[in-house]
Coordinates of C-alpha atoms in Angstrom, one line a residue:
X1337 CA 15.0 45.5 10.6
X1338 CA 18.6 46.5 11.4
X1339 CA 19.7 43.0 10.3
X1340 CA 18.0 43.3 6.9
X1341 CA 19.3 46.8 6.3
X1342 CA 22.9 45.6 7.0
X1343 CA 22.4 42.7 4.7
X1344 CA 21.2 44.9 1.8
X1345 CA 24.0 47.4 2.5
X1346 CA 26.6 44.6 2.4
X1347 CA 25.1 43.4 -0.9
X1348 CA 25.2 46.9 -2.4
X1349 CA 28.8 47.5 -1.4
X1350 CA 29.9 44.2 -3.0
X1351 CA 28.0 45.0 -6.2
X1352 CA 29.6 48.4 -6.3
X1353 CA 33.0 46.7 -6.1
X1354 CA 32.0 44.6 -9.1
X1355 CA 31.9 41.3 -7.2
X1356 CA 29.4 39.3 -5.2
X1357 CA 30.0 36.2 -3.2
X1358 CA 26.6 34.9 -4.4
X1359 CA 28.3 34.1 -7.7
X1360 CA 30.7 31.8 -5.8
X1361 CA 29.9 28.2 -5.3
X1362 CA 29.7 28.2 -1.5
X1363 CA 27.7 30.8 0.3
X1364 CA 28.4 31.1 4.1
X1365 CA 25.2 32.6 5.5
X1366 CA 27.0 34.4 8.3
X1367 CA 28.8 36.6 5.7
X1368 CA 25.4 38.0 4.6
X1369 CA 23.8 39.4 7.7
X1370 CA 22.8 36.2 9.3
X1371 CA 24.0 35.9 12.9
X1372 CA 23.6 32.6 14.8
X1373 CA 22.9 32.3 18.5
X1374 CA 21.4 35.8 19.0
X1375 CA 17.8 34.7 19.1
X1376 CA 16.7 37.1 16.4
X1377 CA 14.7 36.1 13.4
X1378 CA 17.0 35.1 10.5
X1379 CA 14.2 34.3 8.0
X1380 CA 14.3 37.5 5.8
X1381 CA 18.0 37.6 5.4
X1382 CA 18.1 33.8 4.5
X1383 CA 15.2 34.2 2.1
X1384 CA 17.1 36.8 0.2
X1385 CA 20.1 34.4 -0.1
X1386 CA 17.9 31.6 -1.4
X1387 CA 16.2 33.9 -3.9
X1388 CA 19.7 34.9 -5.2
X1389 CA 21.1 31.4 -5.7
X1390 CA 22.3 30.2 -9.0
X1391 CA 22.2 26.6 -10.1
X1392 CA 24.9 24.6 -8.4
X1393 CA 25.4 26.9 -5.4
X1394 CA 26.0 25.5 -1.9
X1395 CA 24.5 27.2 1.2
X1396 CA 26.6 26.7 4.3
X1397 CA 25.3 27.2 7.9
X1398 CA 28.3 27.4 10.3
X1399 CA 27.8 26.0 13.8
X1400 CA 25.2 27.8 15.9
X1401 CA 21.4 28.2 16.2
X1402 CA 19.4 30.0 13.5
X1403 CA 15.9 31.2 14.2
X1404 CA 12.9 31.2 11.8
X1405 CA 9.5 32.7 12.4
X1406 CA 8.1 31.4 9.1
X1407 CA 9.0 29.2 6.1
X1408 CA 12.0 29.5 3.9
X1409 CA 11.2 28.9 0.2
X1410 CA 13.4 27.5 -2.5
X1411 CA 12.1 27.1 -6.1
X1412 CA 13.2 26.6 -9.7
X1413 CA 16.8 25.6 -8.9
X1414 CA 19.1 22.8 -10.0
X1415 CA 22.0 21.3 -8.1
X1416 CA 21.6 23.2 -4.8
X1417 CA 23.2 21.9 -1.6
X1418 CA 22.2 23.1 1.9
X1419 CA 24.4 21.9 4.7
X1420 CA 25.6 22.6 8.2
X1421 CA 28.7 22.1 10.3
X1422 CA 30.2 18.7 10.9
X1423 CA 31.5 17.4 14.2
X1424 CA 30.7 18.5 17.8
X1425 CA 29.9 22.1 16.8
X1426 CA 26.5 21.6 15.2
X1427 CA 24.2 23.8 13.1
X1428 CA 20.6 24.0 14.4
X1429 CA 17.6 25.5 12.5
X1430 CA 15.1 26.6 15.2
X1431 CA 11.4 27.2 14.4
X1432 CA 10.0 30.0 16.6
X1433 CA 6.6 31.3 17.5
X1434 CA 4.8 28.1 18.5
X1435 CA 1.9 29.1 20.8
X1436 CA 0.4 26.2 22.8
X1437 CA -2.2 28.6 24.4
X1438 CA -3.8 29.5 21.0
X1439 CA -6.7 27.7 19.5
X1440 CA -5.2 28.3 16.1
X1441 CA -4.1 24.9 14.9
X1442 CA -1.8 25.5 11.9
X1443 CA 1.8 26.4 11.6
X1444 CA 4.3 27.1 8.8
X1445 CA 6.9 24.8 7.4
X1446 CA 10.6 25.3 8.0
X1447 CA 11.6 24.8 4.3
X1448 CA 9.3 24.6 1.3
X1449 CA 11.0 23.4 -1.9
X1450 CA 9.2 23.5 -5.3
X1451 CA 10.2 22.7 -8.8
X1452 CA 13.8 21.8 -8.1
X1453 CA 16.3 19.1 -9.3
X1454 CA 19.3 17.4 -7.7
X1455 CA 18.8 18.9 -4.2
X1456 CA 21.0 17.8 -1.3
X1457 CA 20.3 18.7 2.4
X1458 CA 22.7 17.4 5.0
X1459 CA 24.3 17.8 8.5
X1460 CA 21.6 19.9 10.2
X1461 CA 19.6 19.7 13.5
X1462 CA 16.0 20.9 13.6
X1463 CA 14.1 22.0 16.7
X1464 CA 11.1 24.1 17.9
X1465 CA 11.6 26.8 20.5
X1466 CA 8.8 25.5 22.8
X1467 CA 7.6 21.9 23.5
X1468 CA 4.9 20.9 21.0
X1469 CA 3.8 18.1 23.3
X1470 CA 4.1 17.6 27.1
X1471 CA 3.9 14.4 29.2
X1472 CA 3.9 13.0 32.6
X1473 CA 2.8 10.2 34.9
X1474 CA -0.7 9.4 36.2
X1475 CA -0.8 10.0 39.9
X1476 CA -4.5 9.2 40.5
X1477 CA -7.8 8.4 38.7
X1478 CA -11.3 9.3 39.8
X1479 CA -14.8 10.6 39.0
X1480 CA -17.1 13.3 40.2
X1481 CA -20.4 14.8 39.2
X1482 CA -18.5 16.6 36.4
X1483 CA -17.2 13.3 34.9
X1484 CA -14.2 10.9 34.9
X1485 CA -10.8 12.5 35.4
X1486 CA -7.1 11.6 35.9
X1487 CA -4.4 13.5 37.8
X1488 CA -1.2 14.0 35.8
X1489 CA 2.2 15.0 37.2
X1490 CA 4.2 16.6 34.3
X1491 CA 8.0 16.3 34.0
X1492 CA 10.0 19.2 35.3
X1493 CA 11.3 20.1 31.8
X1494 CA 7.9 21.5 31.0
X1495 CA 8.1 24.1 33.8
X1496 CA 8.1 27.0 31.2
X1497 CA 4.3 26.3 30.9
X1498 CA 3.7 26.1 34.6
X1499 CA 2.1 29.5 35.0
X1500 CA -0.6 28.9 32.4
X1501 CA -1.1 25.1 32.6
X1502 CA -4.9 25.5 32.7
X1503 CA -4.9 27.5 29.5
X1504 CA -3.1 24.9 27.4
X1505 CA -5.0 23.9 24.2
X1506 CA -4.7 20.1 24.0
X1507 CA -5.2 18.5 20.6
X1508 CA -4.8 14.9 21.7
X1509 CA -4.3 12.7 24.7
X1510 CA -2.5 9.4 24.4
X1511 CA -1.6 6.8 27.1
X1512 CA 1.6 4.8 27.2
X1513 CA 2.9 1.7 29.0
X1514 CA 5.8 2.1 31.4
X1515 CA 8.2 1.0 28.6
X1516 CA 7.0 3.8 26.4
X1517 CA 4.7 1.8 24.1
X1518 CA 1.5 3.8 23.2
X1519 CA -1.3 1.5 24.5
X1520 CA -4.5 3.3 23.4
X1521 CA -6.2 3.0 26.8
X1522 CA -7.1 6.5 25.9
X1523 CA -6.5 8.1 22.5
X1524 CA -8.7 11.2 22.3
X1525 CA -8.7 13.9 19.7
X1526 CA -10.2 17.4 20.1
X1527 CA -11.2 20.0 17.4
X1528 CA -9.4 23.1 18.6
X1529 CA -10.6 25.1 15.7
X1530 CA -14.2 24.7 16.9
X1531 CA -13.3 25.5 20.5
X1532 CA -13.6 21.8 21.5
X1533 CA -10.8 21.1 23.9
X1534 CA -10.7 19.2 27.3
X1535 CA -11.4 20.7 30.6
X1536 CA -8.3 21.2 32.7
X1537 CA -7.7 22.2 36.3
X1538 CA -4.3 23.2 37.7
X1539 CA -3.7 21.5 41.0
X1540 CA -0.1 22.3 41.5
X1541 CA 3.0 23.8 39.8
X1542 CA 3.1 20.9 37.4
X1543 CA 0.1 18.9 38.4
X1544 CA -3.1 18.8 36.2
X1545 CA -6.6 17.4 36.6
X1546 CA -7.8 16.4 33.2
X1547 CA -11.4 15.4 32.5
X1548 CA -11.8 12.5 30.1
X1549 CA -14.7 10.0 29.7
X1550 CA -12.2 7.2 29.3
X1551 CA -10.1 7.9 32.4
X1552 CA -11.5 4.8 34.1
X1553 CA -9.4 2.7 31.6
X1554 CA -6.2 4.1 33.0
X1555 CA -4.0 2.9 35.9
X1556 CA -1.6 4.8 38.2
X1557 CA 1.9 4.9 36.8
X1558 CA 0.9 4.9 33.2
X1559 CA 2.3 7.8 31.1
X1560 CA 0.2 10.4 29.2
X1561 CA 1.3 12.5 26.3
X1562 CA -0.6 15.7 25.7
X1563 CA -0.2 16.7 22.0
X1564 CA -0.5 20.5 21.9
X1565 CA -0.7 20.7 18.1
X1566 CA -0.9 18.2 15.3
X1567 CA -2.1 20.0 12.2
X1568 CA 0.0 22.4 10.2
X1569 CA 2.7 22.1 7.6
X1570 CA 5.5 19.6 7.3
X1571 CA 8.9 20.6 8.6
X1572 CA 10.3 19.9 5.0
X1573 CA 7.8 20.1 2.1
X1574 CA 9.1 18.9 -1.3
X1575 CA 6.8 19.5 -4.3
X1576 CA 8.0 18.7 -7.8
X1577 CA 11.6 17.8 -6.6
X1578 CA 13.5 15.5 -8.9
X1579 CA 16.4 13.6 -7.3
X1580 CA 16.5 14.5 -3.6
X1581 CA 19.2 13.4 -1.1
X1582 CA 18.8 14.1 2.6
X1583 CA 21.4 12.8 5.0
X1584 CA 22.6 13.3 8.6
X1585 CA 19.5 15.3 9.6
X1586 CA 18.2 15.2 13.2
X1587 CA 14.8 16.5 14.1
X1588 CA 14.1 16.7 17.8
X1589 CA 10.5 17.7 17.5
X1590 CA 7.9 19.0 15.1
X1591 CA 4.1 19.5 15.3
X1592 CA 3.1 17.8 12.0
X1593 CA 4.8 15.6 9.3
X1594 CA 8.5 15.9 9.4
X1595 CA 8.9 15.4 5.6
X1596 CA 6.3 15.5 2.9
X1597 CA 6.8 14.7 -0.8
X1598 CA 4.3 15.1 -3.6
X1599 CA 4.0 16.5 -7.2
X1600 CA 3.2 20.0 -8.4
X1601 CA 0.9 20.6 -11.3
X1602 CA 2.7 23.3 -13.3
X1603 CA 6.4 22.7 -12.8
X1604 CA 9.4 21.7 -15.0
X1605 CA 10.3 18.9 -12.7
X1606 CA 8.3 15.9 -11.4
X1607 CA 9.0 14.4 -8.0
X1608 CA 11.3 11.4 -8.4
X1609 CA 14.0 9.5 -6.5
X1610 CA 14.4 10.3 -2.8
X1611 CA 17.3 9.0 -0.7
X1612 CA 17.4 9.3 3.1
X1613 CA 20.5 8.3 5.0
X1614 CA 21.1 8.5 8.7
X1615 CA 18.0 10.6 9.4
X1616 CA 17.0 10.8 13.1
X1617 CA 13.6 11.8 14.5
X1618 CA 13.6 11.4 18.2
X1619 CA 13.5 13.4 21.5
X1620 CA 16.7 14.9 22.7
X1621 CA 18.9 12.5 24.8
X1622 CA 18.6 14.7 27.8
X1623 CA 14.8 14.9 27.5
X1624 CA 12.0 12.7 29.0
X1625 CA 9.6 13.6 26.2
X1626 CA 7.5 10.7 24.8
X1627 CA 6.8 12.2 21.4
X1628 CA 9.2 13.8 18.9
X1629 CA 7.1 14.2 15.6
X1630 CA 3.4 14.7 16.1
X1631 CA 2.4 12.9 12.9
X1632 CA 4.2 10.8 10.2
X1633 CA 7.9 11.0 10.0
X1634 CA 8.2 10.6 6.2
X1635 CA 5.0 10.9 4.1
X1636 CA 5.3 10.4 0.3
X1637 CA 2.0 11.1 -1.5
X1638 CA 3.2 11.1 -5.1
X1639 CA 6.6 10.3 -6.6
X1640 CA 8.2 8.2 -9.4
X1641 CA 11.5 6.4 -9.3
X1642 CA 12.8 4.9 -6.1
X1643 CA 12.3 5.9 -2.4
X1644 CA 15.2 4.7 -0.3
X1645 CA 15.8 5.0 3.5
X1646 CA 18.9 3.6 5.0
X1647 CA 20.2 3.7 8.6
X1648 CA 17.5 6.0 9.8
X1649 CA 16.1 6.1 13.4
X1650 CA 12.5 7.0 14.4
X1651 CA 11.6 7.3 18.1
X1652 CA 8.3 8.5 19.6
X1653 CA 6.3 9.4 16.5
X1654 CA 2.7 10.4 16.6
X1655 CA 1.9 8.3 13.6
X1656 CA 3.7 6.2 11.0
X1657 CA 7.5 6.4 10.7
X1658 CA 7.3 6.1 6.9
X1659 CA 4.2 6.1 4.7
X1660 CA 4.7 5.6 0.9
X1661 CA 1.7 5.8 -1.4
X1662 CA -0.1 7.7 -4.1
X1663 CA -3.8 8.8 -4.2
X1664 CA -6.4 6.2 -5.2
X1665 CA -9.3 7.7 -7.3
X1666 CA -12.6 6.4 -8.4
X1667 CA -14.1 6.7 -11.9
X1668 CA -17.0 9.2 -11.9
X1669 CA -17.7 9.2 -15.6
X1670 CA -16.5 7.4 -18.8
X1671 CA -16.6 8.8 -22.3
X1672 CA -15.2 7.6 -25.6
X1673 CA -11.6 8.4 -24.8
X1674 CA -11.5 9.9 -21.3
X1675 CA -12.5 9.3 -17.7
X1676 CA -13.5 11.7 -15.0
X1677 CA -11.6 10.8 -11.9
X1678 CA -12.8 11.5 -8.4
X1679 CA -10.4 12.0 -5.4
X1680 CA -11.5 9.2 -3.1
X1681 CA -10.6 11.3 0.0
X1682 CA -12.2 14.6 -0.9
X1683 CA -15.0 13.3 -3.3
X1684 CA -14.2 16.1 -5.7
X1685 CA -12.6 15.8 -9.2
X1686 CA -8.9 14.9 -8.7
X1687 CA -6.3 17.6 -8.8
X1688 CA -4.2 18.2 -12.0
X1689 CA -1.1 17.2 -10.1
X1690 CA -2.4 13.6 -9.7
X1691 CA -0.9 12.4 -13.0
X1692 CA 0.8 13.8 -16.1
X1693 CA 1.0 13.3 -19.8
X1694 CA 2.5 9.8 -20.6
X1695 CA 1.9 8.5 -17.0
X1696 CA 0.4 5.0 -16.8
X1697 CA -2.9 4.6 -14.9
X1698 CA -3.9 1.2 -13.6
X1699 CA -7.6 0.4 -13.1
X1700 CA -8.9 -1.8 -10.3
X1701 CA -12.3 -3.3 -9.8
X1702 CA -14.3 -1.1 -7.4
X1703 CA -15.5 -4.0 -5.4
X1704 CA -12.8 -6.7 -5.6
X1705 CA -9.7 -4.5 -6.1
X1706 CA -8.5 -6.9 -8.8
X1707 CA -6.7 -5.3 -11.8
X1708 CA -8.7 -4.5 -14.9
X1709 CA -6.1 -3.0 -17.2
X1710 CA -3.8 0.0 -17.8
X1711 CA -3.7 3.0 -20.1
X1712 CA -1.4 6.0 -20.8
X1713 CA -2.4 9.6 -20.2
X1714 CA -2.6 11.8 -23.2
X1715 CA -4.1 15.0 -21.7
X1716 CA -5.6 16.1 -18.4
X1717 CA -7.8 19.0 -17.2
X1718 CA -9.7 19.4 -14.0
X1719 CA -10.2 15.7 -13.2
X1720 CA -10.8 14.7 -16.8
X1721 CA -8.1 12.4 -18.2
X1722 CA -7.9 11.7 -21.9
X1723 CA -6.3 8.3 -22.4
X1724 CA -4.5 6.5 -25.2
X1725 CA -7.2 3.8 -24.9
X1726 CA -10.0 2.9 -22.5
X1727 CA -9.8 -0.7 -21.1
X1728 CA -13.1 -2.4 -22.3
X1729 CA -14.3 -3.7 -18.9
X1730 CA -13.8 -0.7 -16.6
X1731 CA -17.0 0.8 -15.0
X1732 CA -18.0 3.9 -13.1
X1733 CA -17.0 3.2 -9.5
X1734 CA -13.9 1.4 -10.3
X1735 CA -10.6 2.5 -8.9
X1736 CA -7.7 4.3 -10.7
X1737 CA -4.2 4.1 -9.3
X1738 CA -1.0 5.9 -10.5
X1739 CA 1.2 3.1 -11.8
X1740 CA 4.2 5.4 -12.7
X1741 CA 3.9 7.9 -9.9
X1742 CA 4.2 5.4 -6.9
X1743 CA 7.9 4.8 -6.2
X1744 CA 9.6 1.5 -5.7
X1745 CA 10.5 1.4 -2.0
X1746 CA 13.7 0.2 -0.2
X1747 CA 13.9 0.5 3.6
X1748 CA 16.8 -1.1 5.2
X1749 CA 18.9 -1.0 8.4
X1750 CA 16.5 1.5 10.1
X1751 CA 15.1 1.5 13.7
X1752 CA 11.6 2.5 14.8
X1753 CA 10.4 2.4 18.5
X1754 CA 7.8 3.7 20.9
X1755 CA 5.5 5.2 18.2
X1756 CA 1.8 5.5 18.0
X1757 CA 0.6 3.9 14.7
X1758 CA 2.7 1.7 12.5
X1759 CA 6.4 1.4 11.6
X1760 CA 6.4 1.3 7.8
X1761 CA 3.3 1.6 5.7
X1762 CA 4.2 0.8 2.1
X1763 CA 1.8 0.9 -0.9
X1764 CA 4.2 0.4 -3.8
X1765 CA 4.5 -1.9 -6.8
X1766 CA 8.0 -3.1 -5.7
X1767 CA 9.1 -3.2 -2.1
X1768 CA 12.2 -4.3 -0.1
X1769 CA 12.1 -3.9 3.7
X1770 CA 15.2 -5.5 5.2
X1771 CA 17.3 -5.7 8.3
X1772 CA 15.3 -3.2 10.3
X1773 CA 14.7 -3.2 14.1
X1774 CA 11.2 -2.3 15.2
X1775 CA 9.8 -2.4 18.7
X1776 CA 7.1 -1.0 21.0
X1777 CA 4.8 0.0 18.2
X1778 CA 1.0 0.2 18.7
X1779 CA 0.2 -1.2 15.3
X1780 CA 2.0 -3.4 12.7
X1781 CA 5.7 -3.0 12.4
X1782 CA 5.3 -3.4 8.6
X1783 CA 2.1 -2.9 6.7
X1784 CA 1.8 -3.6 3.0
X1785 CA -1.5 -2.2 1.9
X1786 CA -3.6 -0.4 -0.7
X1787 CA -6.3 1.4 1.3
X1788 CA -9.6 1.1 -0.5
X1789 CA -11.8 1.8 2.5
X1790 CA -11.0 5.2 4.1
X1791 CA -7.7 6.9 3.2
X1792 CA -7.7 5.8 -0.5
X1793 CA -4.0 5.4 -0.8
X1794 CA -2.5 3.3 -3.6
X1795 CA -1.1 1.2 -5.1
X1796 CA -1.2 -2.6 -4.9
X1797 CA 2.0 -4.6 -4.3
X1798 CA 3.3 -6.5 -7.3
X1799 CA 6.5 -7.8 -5.7
X1800 CA 7.8 -7.5 -2.1
X1801 CA 10.6 -8.9 0.0
X1802 CA 10.4 -8.6 3.8
X1803 CA 13.5 -10.1 5.3
X1804 CA 16.0 -10.0 8.1
X1805 CA 13.8 -7.7 10.3
X1806 CA 13.7 -7.9 14.1
X1807 CA 10.3 -7.1 15.5
X1808 CA 9.3 -7.0 19.2
X1809 CA 6.1 -6.0 20.9
X1810 CA 4.2 -4.7 17.9
X1811 CA 0.6 -4.9 16.7
X1812 CA -1.0 -5.1 20.1
X1813 CA -2.8 -1.9 20.7
X1814 CA -3.7 0.1 17.5
X1815 CA -7.4 1.0 17.5
X1816 CA -9.9 2.7 15.3
X1817 CA -12.7 3.8 17.6
X1818 CA -13.2 0.7 19.9
X1819 CA -11.9 -1.8 17.3
X1820 CA -8.4 -3.2 17.3
X1821 CA -6.8 -3.1 13.9
X1822 CA -3.3 -4.5 14.2
X1823 CA -3.9 -8.0 12.9
X1824 CA -0.2 -8.8 12.6
X1825 CA 3.3 -7.5 13.4
X1826 CA 3.8 -8.0 9.7
X1827 CA 0.5 -7.4 7.9
X1828 CA -0.7 -7.4 4.3
X1829 CA -4.2 -5.9 3.8
X1830 CA -6.3 -3.7 1.6
X1831 CA -7.0 -1.1 4.3
X1832 CA -5.2 0.5 7.2
X1833 CA -7.8 0.3 9.9
X1834 CA -11.0 -1.7 10.3
X1835 CA -11.5 -4.3 7.6
X1836 CA -9.3 -4.4 4.6
X1837 CA -9.0 -8.2 4.8
X1838 CA -11.9 -9.5 2.6
X1839 CA -10.8 -8.8 -0.9
X1840 CA -10.0 -11.9 -3.1
X1841 CA -6.5 -13.2 -3.9
X1842 CA -4.7 -11.2 -6.6
X1843 CA -5.0 -7.7 -5.3
X1844 CA -1.4 -8.1 -4.1
X1845 CA 1.1 -10.5 -5.7
X1846 CA 4.4 -12.1 -5.2
X1847 CA 5.2 -11.4 -1.5
X1848 CA 8.1 -13.1 0.3
X1849 CA 8.4 -12.9 4.1
X1850 CA 11.6 -14.6 5.0
X1851 CA 14.1 -14.9 7.9
X1852 CA 12.5 -12.3 10.2
X1853 CA 12.5 -12.6 14.0
X1854 CA 9.2 -11.7 15.6
X1855 CA 8.5 -11.8 19.3
X1856 CA 6.1 -10.7 22.1
X1857 CA 3.2 -9.8 19.7
X1858 CA -0.3 -10.4 21.2
X1859 CA -1.9 -11.2 17.9
X1860 CA -0.5 -12.9 14.7
X1861 CA 3.1 -12.4 14.0
X1862 CA 2.3 -12.6 10.2
X1863 CA -1.1 -11.9 8.7
X1864 CA -1.5 -11.9 4.9
X1865 CA -4.7 -11.3 3.0
X1866 CA -5.8 -10.9 -0.7
X1867 CA -2.5 -12.1 -2.1
X1868 CA -1.6 -14.4 -5.1
X1869 CA 1.8 -15.8 -4.5
X1870 CA 3.0 -15.6 -0.9
X1871 CA 6.1 -17.4 0.5
X1872 CA 6.7 -17.4 4.2
X1873 CA 9.8 -19.2 5.3
X1874 CA 12.6 -19.3 7.9
X1875 CA 11.0 -16.8 10.2
X1876 CA 11.5 -17.2 14.0
X1877 CA 8.3 -16.5 15.9
X1878 CA 8.2 -16.4 19.7
X1879 CA 5.6 -15.6 22.3
X1880 CA 2.9 -14.5 19.8
X1881 CA -0.9 -15.0 19.5
X1882 CA -1.3 -15.6 23.3
X1883 CA -2.9 -12.3 24.2
X1884 CA -5.0 -12.1 21.1
X1885 CA -7.1 -8.9 20.9
X1886 CA -8.2 -9.7 17.2
X1887 CA -11.0 -12.3 17.3
X1888 CA -10.1 -15.6 15.7
X1889 CA -7.3 -14.5 13.4
X1890 CA -5.1 -13.3 16.3
X1891 CA -5.0 -16.8 17.8
X1892 CA -2.6 -18.0 15.0
X1893 CA 1.1 -17.1 14.7
X1894 CA 0.6 -17.0 10.9
X1895 CA -2.7 -16.5 9.2
X1896 CA -3.5 -16.4 5.5
X1897 CA -6.8 -15.1 4.4
X1898 CA -7.9 -15.2 0.8
X1899 CA -4.5 -16.2 -0.5
X1900 CA -3.6 -18.6 -3.3
X1901 CA -0.3 -20.1 -4.5
X1902 CA 1.0 -19.8 -0.9
X1903 CA 4.0 -21.6 0.6
X1904 CA 4.7 -21.7 4.3
X1905 CA 7.7 -23.7 5.4
X1906 CA 10.8 -23.9 7.7
X1907 CA 9.5 -21.4 10.2
X1908 CA 10.3 -21.9 13.9
X1909 CA 7.8 -21.4 16.7
X1910 CA 8.1 -21.0 20.4
X1911 CA 5.3 -20.2 22.9
X1912 CA 2.5 -19.6 20.3
X1913 CA -1.1 -20.5 20.7
X1914 CA -1.7 -21.9 17.2
X1915 CA 0.8 -22.2 14.4
X1916 CA -1.0 -21.6 11.0
X1917 CA -4.5 -20.7 10.0
X1918 CA -6.0 -20.3 6.6
X1919 CA -9.3 -19.6 4.8

């Protein structure tokens, strides 16, 4: 309260003098009532600054730590730049108020941006005031009349929770190999909102006894990560942001997506063109934490233009490092000039931010996934889309994908390691994934997809180049229930998890996989399905397909399923079970 009063008083004095620094181009937040490193909540003072910005202003955070109890919001601005100190004296934005002992499973964002254009965010560190997940090493395994259990010794850095260990609300348990690869020996979710969380007994200062039906699958010495919260809002939420540049941002931990991008129904600007440079999401160097981000690192749900990530690093993520897609809908009704589109995920009429006037919709066969035609949007209202013309052969139950609101994707010179799901999931018309290093990932390092089975994420790939990537120990463990779903270290499918391999050739087209180095993958190094025009050449594949956990297909270093116009040549193999399979 004192801080806010001083802030308002300072503003009033400046206005009385006929001058306000908020009309200047650079706003130093410490000159307006914001005090770093004092542990007090800076949110209200900072929000007043953001609300007073003019187009083109720059907001500067000098070195120090700034605390936030809830989200900052920026809307309706053009040309804003938010940045911190450069060099050894860094600027940290600290989220506060995380409560691992509460069954409430949502949390606020750090920054929500709506309806903005030409936004730059750079040179900042992001953290949370308490660990959002904790981990340790399995000391013992056993069973009793109460069920299977394991004994877990937590790392000393989690001592702040020691007095109330038995009260922790655990959302998810995940096991890891000694090298930090999530191995899915256990991967157990709990619904905290319904009071469904595991039974815990405290045996010592940092020793827990945790009951889990699958504890018998574990071995002593394995690591366990206890995710204390997964749901909630992204650290950065960008809705209706046109031309976004984020560079030199480090996020040490966050209990949900790190960055989320989508559209906004009633805004001047449409989400378009996102560039990420030197983004880091990883545990602090001094920490033994296994997990940094509890869910996806970057999740793009709707955007036009180009998504570009360069020289970024992702370590210890709870889900995909990068997931690029738009929403896949189904046709619920067809009239003379319009269609009713149903959100494949919610089964309700699709939201008005799904597509806009003059956007192009591509229709896909509801059974085969093959293209049926395109049309331009003339008008939209509550799931009803009036079109310039209706393709003659579309039917109720066919899919509708946003052709113009799925970005071209470029991912290059990035690193991903020790993460739970996949490295890059890309569902874009045009794709380039080049010169990345990806290792110790449960699922595929690179997955090109258009999920028509569960998540309903689009769109199909029209042209892709996967080249120069170094991939090690990927695609071995990822499961959906009791079924392994990795298929290949590089995989092309029509679904993320079970299935997604039986659609005919032509769902995806023109995919080149060239000059990648792939090693130590239990299943196929490269698995491609449902593609017309695939070229696989000059890849170096070592020690793959020996420990196959995917029946039949996983025995081949390269497998093509339902592909035509394919070329496979000049690849080198060493220590593989079988070279090439095809059906």
